[in-house]
Protein backbone atom coordinates (compact mmCIF):
# COMPACT_ATOMS: atom_id res chain seq x y z
CA MET A 1 243.22 232.63 77.30
CA GLU A 2 239.62 232.23 78.44
CA MET A 3 238.49 234.07 81.55
CA ALA A 4 236.38 232.44 84.24
CA ARG A 5 233.01 234.00 84.97
CA ALA A 6 232.62 236.34 87.91
CA PRO A 7 229.80 235.55 90.39
CA ALA A 8 226.57 237.50 90.01
CA PRO A 9 225.93 240.11 92.74
CA ALA A 10 223.41 238.85 95.28
CA SER A 11 221.45 242.10 95.04
CA SER A 12 220.72 241.45 91.35
CA ARG A 13 219.09 238.07 91.91
CA PRO A 14 215.39 237.80 90.97
CA ARG A 15 213.14 237.18 93.98
CA THR A 16 209.58 237.06 92.61
CA VAL A 17 207.84 234.66 90.24
CA GLU A 18 207.71 237.30 87.53
CA ALA A 19 211.37 238.31 87.94
CA ILE A 20 212.59 234.70 87.96
CA TYR A 21 210.50 233.93 84.88
CA LYS A 22 211.94 236.97 83.08
CA ASP A 23 215.46 235.82 83.99
CA PHE A 24 214.68 232.30 82.72
CA ALA A 25 213.21 233.58 79.44
CA GLY A 26 216.27 235.73 78.74
CA ARG A 27 218.71 232.90 79.42
CA ARG A 28 216.65 230.51 77.31
CA ASP A 29 216.57 232.94 74.37
CA GLY A 30 220.35 233.25 74.55
CA LEU A 31 220.85 229.48 74.49
CA VAL A 32 218.42 229.07 71.59
CA ARG A 33 220.44 231.65 69.64
CA ALA A 34 223.66 229.78 70.37
CA LEU A 35 222.30 226.46 69.11
CA THR A 36 220.38 227.77 66.10
CA SER A 37 220.80 230.59 63.60
CA GLY A 38 220.23 233.99 65.09
CA GLU A 39 221.70 237.42 65.58
CA SER A 40 222.84 238.92 68.83
CA ASN A 41 225.68 240.86 70.39
CA THR A 42 227.17 237.76 71.89
CA ALA A 43 230.19 237.73 74.18
CA LEU A 44 232.63 234.93 73.47
CA SER A 45 235.06 235.05 76.38
CA ARG A 46 234.81 238.84 76.41
CA VAL A 47 235.33 239.06 72.66
CA SER A 48 232.40 240.81 71.00
CA CYS A 49 231.02 239.22 67.82
CA ARG A 50 228.63 240.76 65.33
CA ARG A 51 226.95 237.51 64.41
CA ALA A 52 226.05 234.78 66.86
CA ASP A 53 224.73 231.50 65.50
CA VAL A 54 225.29 227.80 65.66
CA ASP A 55 228.37 227.99 63.42
CA ASP A 56 230.07 230.50 65.72
CA PHE A 57 229.26 228.37 68.73
CA TYR A 58 230.46 225.17 67.06
CA ASP A 59 233.74 226.72 65.93
CA PHE A 60 234.44 228.26 69.31
CA CYS A 61 234.05 224.94 71.19
CA ASP A 62 237.48 223.69 70.14
CA PRO A 63 238.26 220.36 71.85
CA GLU A 64 241.86 221.57 72.26
CA LYS A 65 240.75 224.28 74.66
CA GLU A 66 240.18 223.86 78.38
CA ASN A 67 236.86 222.80 79.95
CA LEU A 68 234.25 225.12 78.47
CA CYS A 69 230.66 225.83 79.49
CA LEU A 70 227.78 227.37 77.55
CA TYR A 71 225.99 230.12 79.47
CA GLY A 72 222.75 231.86 78.62
CA ASN A 73 222.58 235.37 80.05
CA ALA A 74 219.51 237.12 81.38
CA ASP A 75 219.81 239.82 78.70
CA GLY A 76 219.29 237.26 75.93
CA SER A 77 222.94 236.85 74.97
CA TRP A 78 225.13 233.77 75.28
CA GLU A 79 228.76 233.08 75.97
CA VAL A 80 231.19 230.21 76.11
CA SER A 81 233.75 230.45 78.88
CA LEU A 82 235.51 228.66 81.69
CA PRO A 83 233.37 227.81 84.72
CA ALA A 84 233.27 230.01 87.81
CA GLU A 85 236.36 229.70 89.98
CA GLU A 86 234.44 230.00 93.23
CA VAL A 87 233.60 226.71 94.99
CA PRO A 88 230.74 226.25 95.55
CA PRO A 89 229.62 228.57 92.73
CA GLU A 90 227.14 231.39 93.27
CA LEU A 91 224.71 229.74 90.81
CA PRO A 92 224.35 226.19 89.47
CA GLU A 93 226.89 225.62 86.71
CA PRO A 94 226.09 224.25 83.23
CA ALA A 95 227.65 221.05 81.87
CA LEU A 96 231.44 221.23 82.03
CA GLY A 97 233.68 220.35 79.09
CA ILE A 98 231.09 220.46 76.31
CA ASN A 99 233.90 221.05 73.82
CA PHE A 100 235.67 217.74 74.52
CA ALA A 101 233.01 215.58 72.85
CA ARG A 102 232.57 217.78 69.78
CA ASN A 103 234.87 215.99 67.34
CA GLY A 104 233.83 212.53 68.53
CA MET A 105 230.16 212.96 67.62
CA HIS A 106 228.10 213.93 64.61
CA ARG A 107 227.45 217.67 64.69
CA ARG A 108 223.69 217.28 65.10
CA ASP A 109 224.09 214.74 67.89
CA TRP A 110 226.55 216.96 69.73
CA LEU A 111 224.31 220.02 69.47
CA SER A 112 221.35 217.95 70.70
CA LEU A 113 223.37 216.79 73.70
CA VAL A 114 224.34 220.39 74.55
CA ALA A 115 220.69 221.45 74.18
CA VAL A 116 219.48 218.78 76.64
CA HIS A 117 222.14 219.77 79.17
CA SER A 118 221.21 223.43 78.65
CA ASP A 119 217.56 222.70 79.46
CA SER A 120 218.64 221.00 82.66
CA TRP A 121 220.80 223.97 83.61
CA LEU A 122 218.02 226.49 82.91
CA LEU A 123 215.63 224.69 85.25
CA SER A 124 218.28 224.33 87.96
CA VAL A 125 218.99 228.08 87.89
CA ALA A 126 215.29 228.98 87.91
CA PHE A 127 214.52 226.76 90.88
CA PHE A 128 217.68 227.84 92.67
CA PHE A 129 216.19 231.35 92.64
CA ALA A 130 212.74 229.92 93.48
CA ALA A 131 213.83 228.02 96.59
CA PRO A 132 212.45 230.69 99.00
CA LEU A 133 209.07 230.81 97.20
CA SER A 134 205.97 229.00 98.37
CA ALA A 135 204.81 225.75 96.77
CA ASN A 136 202.03 227.55 94.89
CA GLU A 137 204.47 230.18 93.62
CA ARG A 138 206.88 227.51 92.39
CA LYS A 139 204.00 225.74 90.69
CA ARG A 140 203.02 228.98 88.93
CA LEU A 141 206.63 229.55 87.91
CA PHE A 142 206.90 226.09 86.38
CA SER A 143 203.63 226.64 84.52
CA LEU A 144 205.04 229.83 82.99
CA ILE A 145 208.28 228.07 82.07
CA ASN A 146 206.45 225.11 80.56
CA ASP A 147 204.57 227.38 78.18
CA HIS A 148 207.87 227.79 76.30
CA PRO A 149 209.32 225.18 73.99
CA ASN A 150 212.51 224.05 75.68
CA VAL A 151 215.93 224.57 74.09
CA TYR A 152 216.02 221.08 72.60
CA GLU A 153 212.55 221.46 71.06
CA SER A 154 213.57 224.81 69.59
CA MET A 155 216.76 223.33 68.15
CA VAL A 156 215.06 220.42 66.38
CA ALA A 157 211.95 222.49 65.52
CA ARG A 158 209.73 220.03 67.38
CA LYS A 159 206.11 221.11 67.83
CA HIS A 160 205.61 222.10 71.47
CA SER A 161 202.59 220.83 73.37
CA SER A 162 202.29 222.16 76.92
CA GLY A 163 200.23 220.30 79.46
CA LYS A 164 201.08 216.85 78.09
CA SER A 165 203.97 214.57 78.84
CA ARG A 166 206.68 214.19 76.21
CA HIS A 167 205.77 210.54 75.78
CA SER A 168 202.03 210.98 75.46
CA SER A 169 202.47 213.71 72.83
CA LYS A 170 204.26 211.31 70.48
CA PRO A 171 201.98 209.51 68.04
CA LYS A 172 201.55 205.88 68.99
CA PRO A 173 202.95 203.61 66.28
CA ARG A 174 200.79 200.88 64.86
CA ARG A 175 201.56 197.53 66.48
CA GLU A 176 202.47 195.91 63.18
CA ASP A 177 204.92 198.75 62.50
CA VAL A 178 206.48 198.24 65.93
CA HIS A 179 207.10 194.55 65.28
CA ALA A 180 208.48 195.26 61.83
CA LYS A 181 210.98 197.73 63.26
CA ASN A 182 211.82 195.51 66.21
CA SER A 183 212.87 192.66 63.95
CA ARG A 184 214.76 194.76 61.44
CA ALA A 185 218.43 195.70 61.69
CA VAL A 186 219.60 198.46 59.38
CA ALA A 187 222.74 197.45 57.52
CA ARG A 188 225.72 199.77 57.87
CA GLY A 189 226.28 199.63 54.13
CA ALA A 190 222.88 201.11 53.24
CA GLU A 191 222.63 204.04 50.89
CA GLU A 192 223.53 207.38 52.49
CA ASP A 193 220.30 209.05 51.42
CA ASP A 194 218.22 206.32 53.01
CA ASP A 195 220.14 206.70 56.26
CA ASP A 196 219.56 210.46 56.24
CA ASP A 197 215.81 209.95 55.79
CA GLU A 198 215.73 207.37 58.58
CA ASP A 199 217.74 209.62 60.94
CA GLU A 200 215.46 212.58 60.19
CA GLU A 201 212.33 210.51 60.90
CA HIS A 202 213.66 209.44 64.30
CA SER A 203 215.68 212.58 65.13
CA GLU A 204 213.76 212.96 68.39
CA THR A 205 214.19 209.33 69.49
CA PHE A 206 216.58 208.58 72.34
CA CYS A 207 217.66 205.23 73.73
CA GLY A 208 215.81 204.58 77.00
CA THR A 209 218.97 203.12 78.53
CA CYS A 210 222.00 205.16 77.40
CA GLY A 211 220.24 208.29 76.08
CA GLY A 212 221.91 208.04 72.66
CA ILE A 213 220.15 209.53 69.64
CA TYR A 214 218.67 207.22 66.99
CA SER A 215 221.00 206.15 64.19
CA ALA A 216 219.93 204.06 61.21
CA SER A 217 223.25 202.21 61.33
CA GLU A 218 222.32 200.45 64.59
CA PHE A 219 219.66 197.92 65.57
CA TRP A 220 216.87 199.31 67.79
CA ILE A 221 213.91 197.67 69.52
CA GLY A 222 210.74 199.30 70.88
CA CYS A 223 208.94 198.42 74.11
CA ASP A 224 205.26 197.55 73.57
CA ILE A 225 204.40 198.76 77.09
CA CYS A 226 206.08 202.17 77.55
CA GLU A 227 206.73 202.72 73.81
CA ARG A 228 210.31 203.78 74.42
CA TRP A 229 213.09 202.69 72.06
CA PHE A 230 216.39 201.03 72.94
CA HIS A 231 219.66 200.07 71.32
CA GLY A 232 219.55 196.31 70.93
CA LYS A 233 222.98 196.09 72.54
CA CYS A 234 221.80 198.11 75.58
CA VAL A 235 219.03 195.60 76.38
CA ARG A 236 220.93 192.57 75.07
CA ILE A 237 218.56 191.85 72.20
CA THR A 238 219.97 190.82 68.83
CA PRO A 239 218.07 191.07 65.52
CA ALA A 240 217.85 187.29 65.43
CA LYS A 241 216.40 187.14 68.94
CA ALA A 242 213.94 189.94 68.15
CA GLU A 243 212.39 187.87 65.37
CA HIS A 244 211.02 185.47 68.01
CA ILE A 245 209.62 188.17 70.30
CA LYS A 246 205.93 188.92 69.79
CA HIS A 247 205.50 191.49 72.58
CA TYR A 248 208.70 193.07 73.85
CA LYS A 249 208.91 194.45 77.41
CA CYS A 250 211.92 196.56 78.30
CA PRO A 251 213.83 195.85 81.55
CA ASN A 252 212.07 198.71 83.39
CA CYS A 253 208.57 197.52 82.48
CA SER A 254 209.48 193.92 83.34
CA SER A 255 210.82 195.01 86.74
CA SER A 256 207.72 197.09 87.46
CA LYS A 257 205.46 194.10 86.83
CA LYS A 258 207.51 191.93 89.18
CA ILE A 259 207.31 194.53 91.94
CA ARG A 260 203.49 194.80 91.64
CA GLN A 261 203.19 191.05 91.90
């Protein structure tokens, strides 16, 4: 039976920019090890393992088990366990029940989802510790944190570019390519190799509405204003309707224009 985590002693909490950054870096390294291939003395519910990598993590997150959380520890290790029993918890808790969705998703999609939630948890813990700091100290802390690739970027081997927004760092597609993709639905019966190539090309593309990862088996449409991509079904655009759209504006961009007017 899995054991819930004990709260961290208050005396051990980092209190300076440097100490909080060191704590963040250790937790991040542990999470990266859990979601990629790596070696560490990882604790899995107090059971020591010689090899910790993505296969160990995947196998341990059995959907038949109770609500499980993925924790990165300050010493660079990781563990999967039940959440803290104390309410409210001593520290912000990571996403609960990550194991329940495992068998209902493609492995890569599930790992990507866990990585995104892990990035959110890392920042929440860091800024929980940073609450007493001054605005300039918090700004310096975030600058140090942002010099790292986040967990998701490390998992998908995306090239990290600090100092630029995630959207601006993506190459802008040619307008004719955008229209060609907007008006094209990928058939579900396409060859498997072609689907794999398409998925790999867009492995970093998320739906701007539901957050789902790109799949070649579904129709997608790109906004010509913000350059984000959407499931056709999420924005109520069919392939047939897309053929008559010259310049597509997503619901957010259309709403923004109305507000300015």
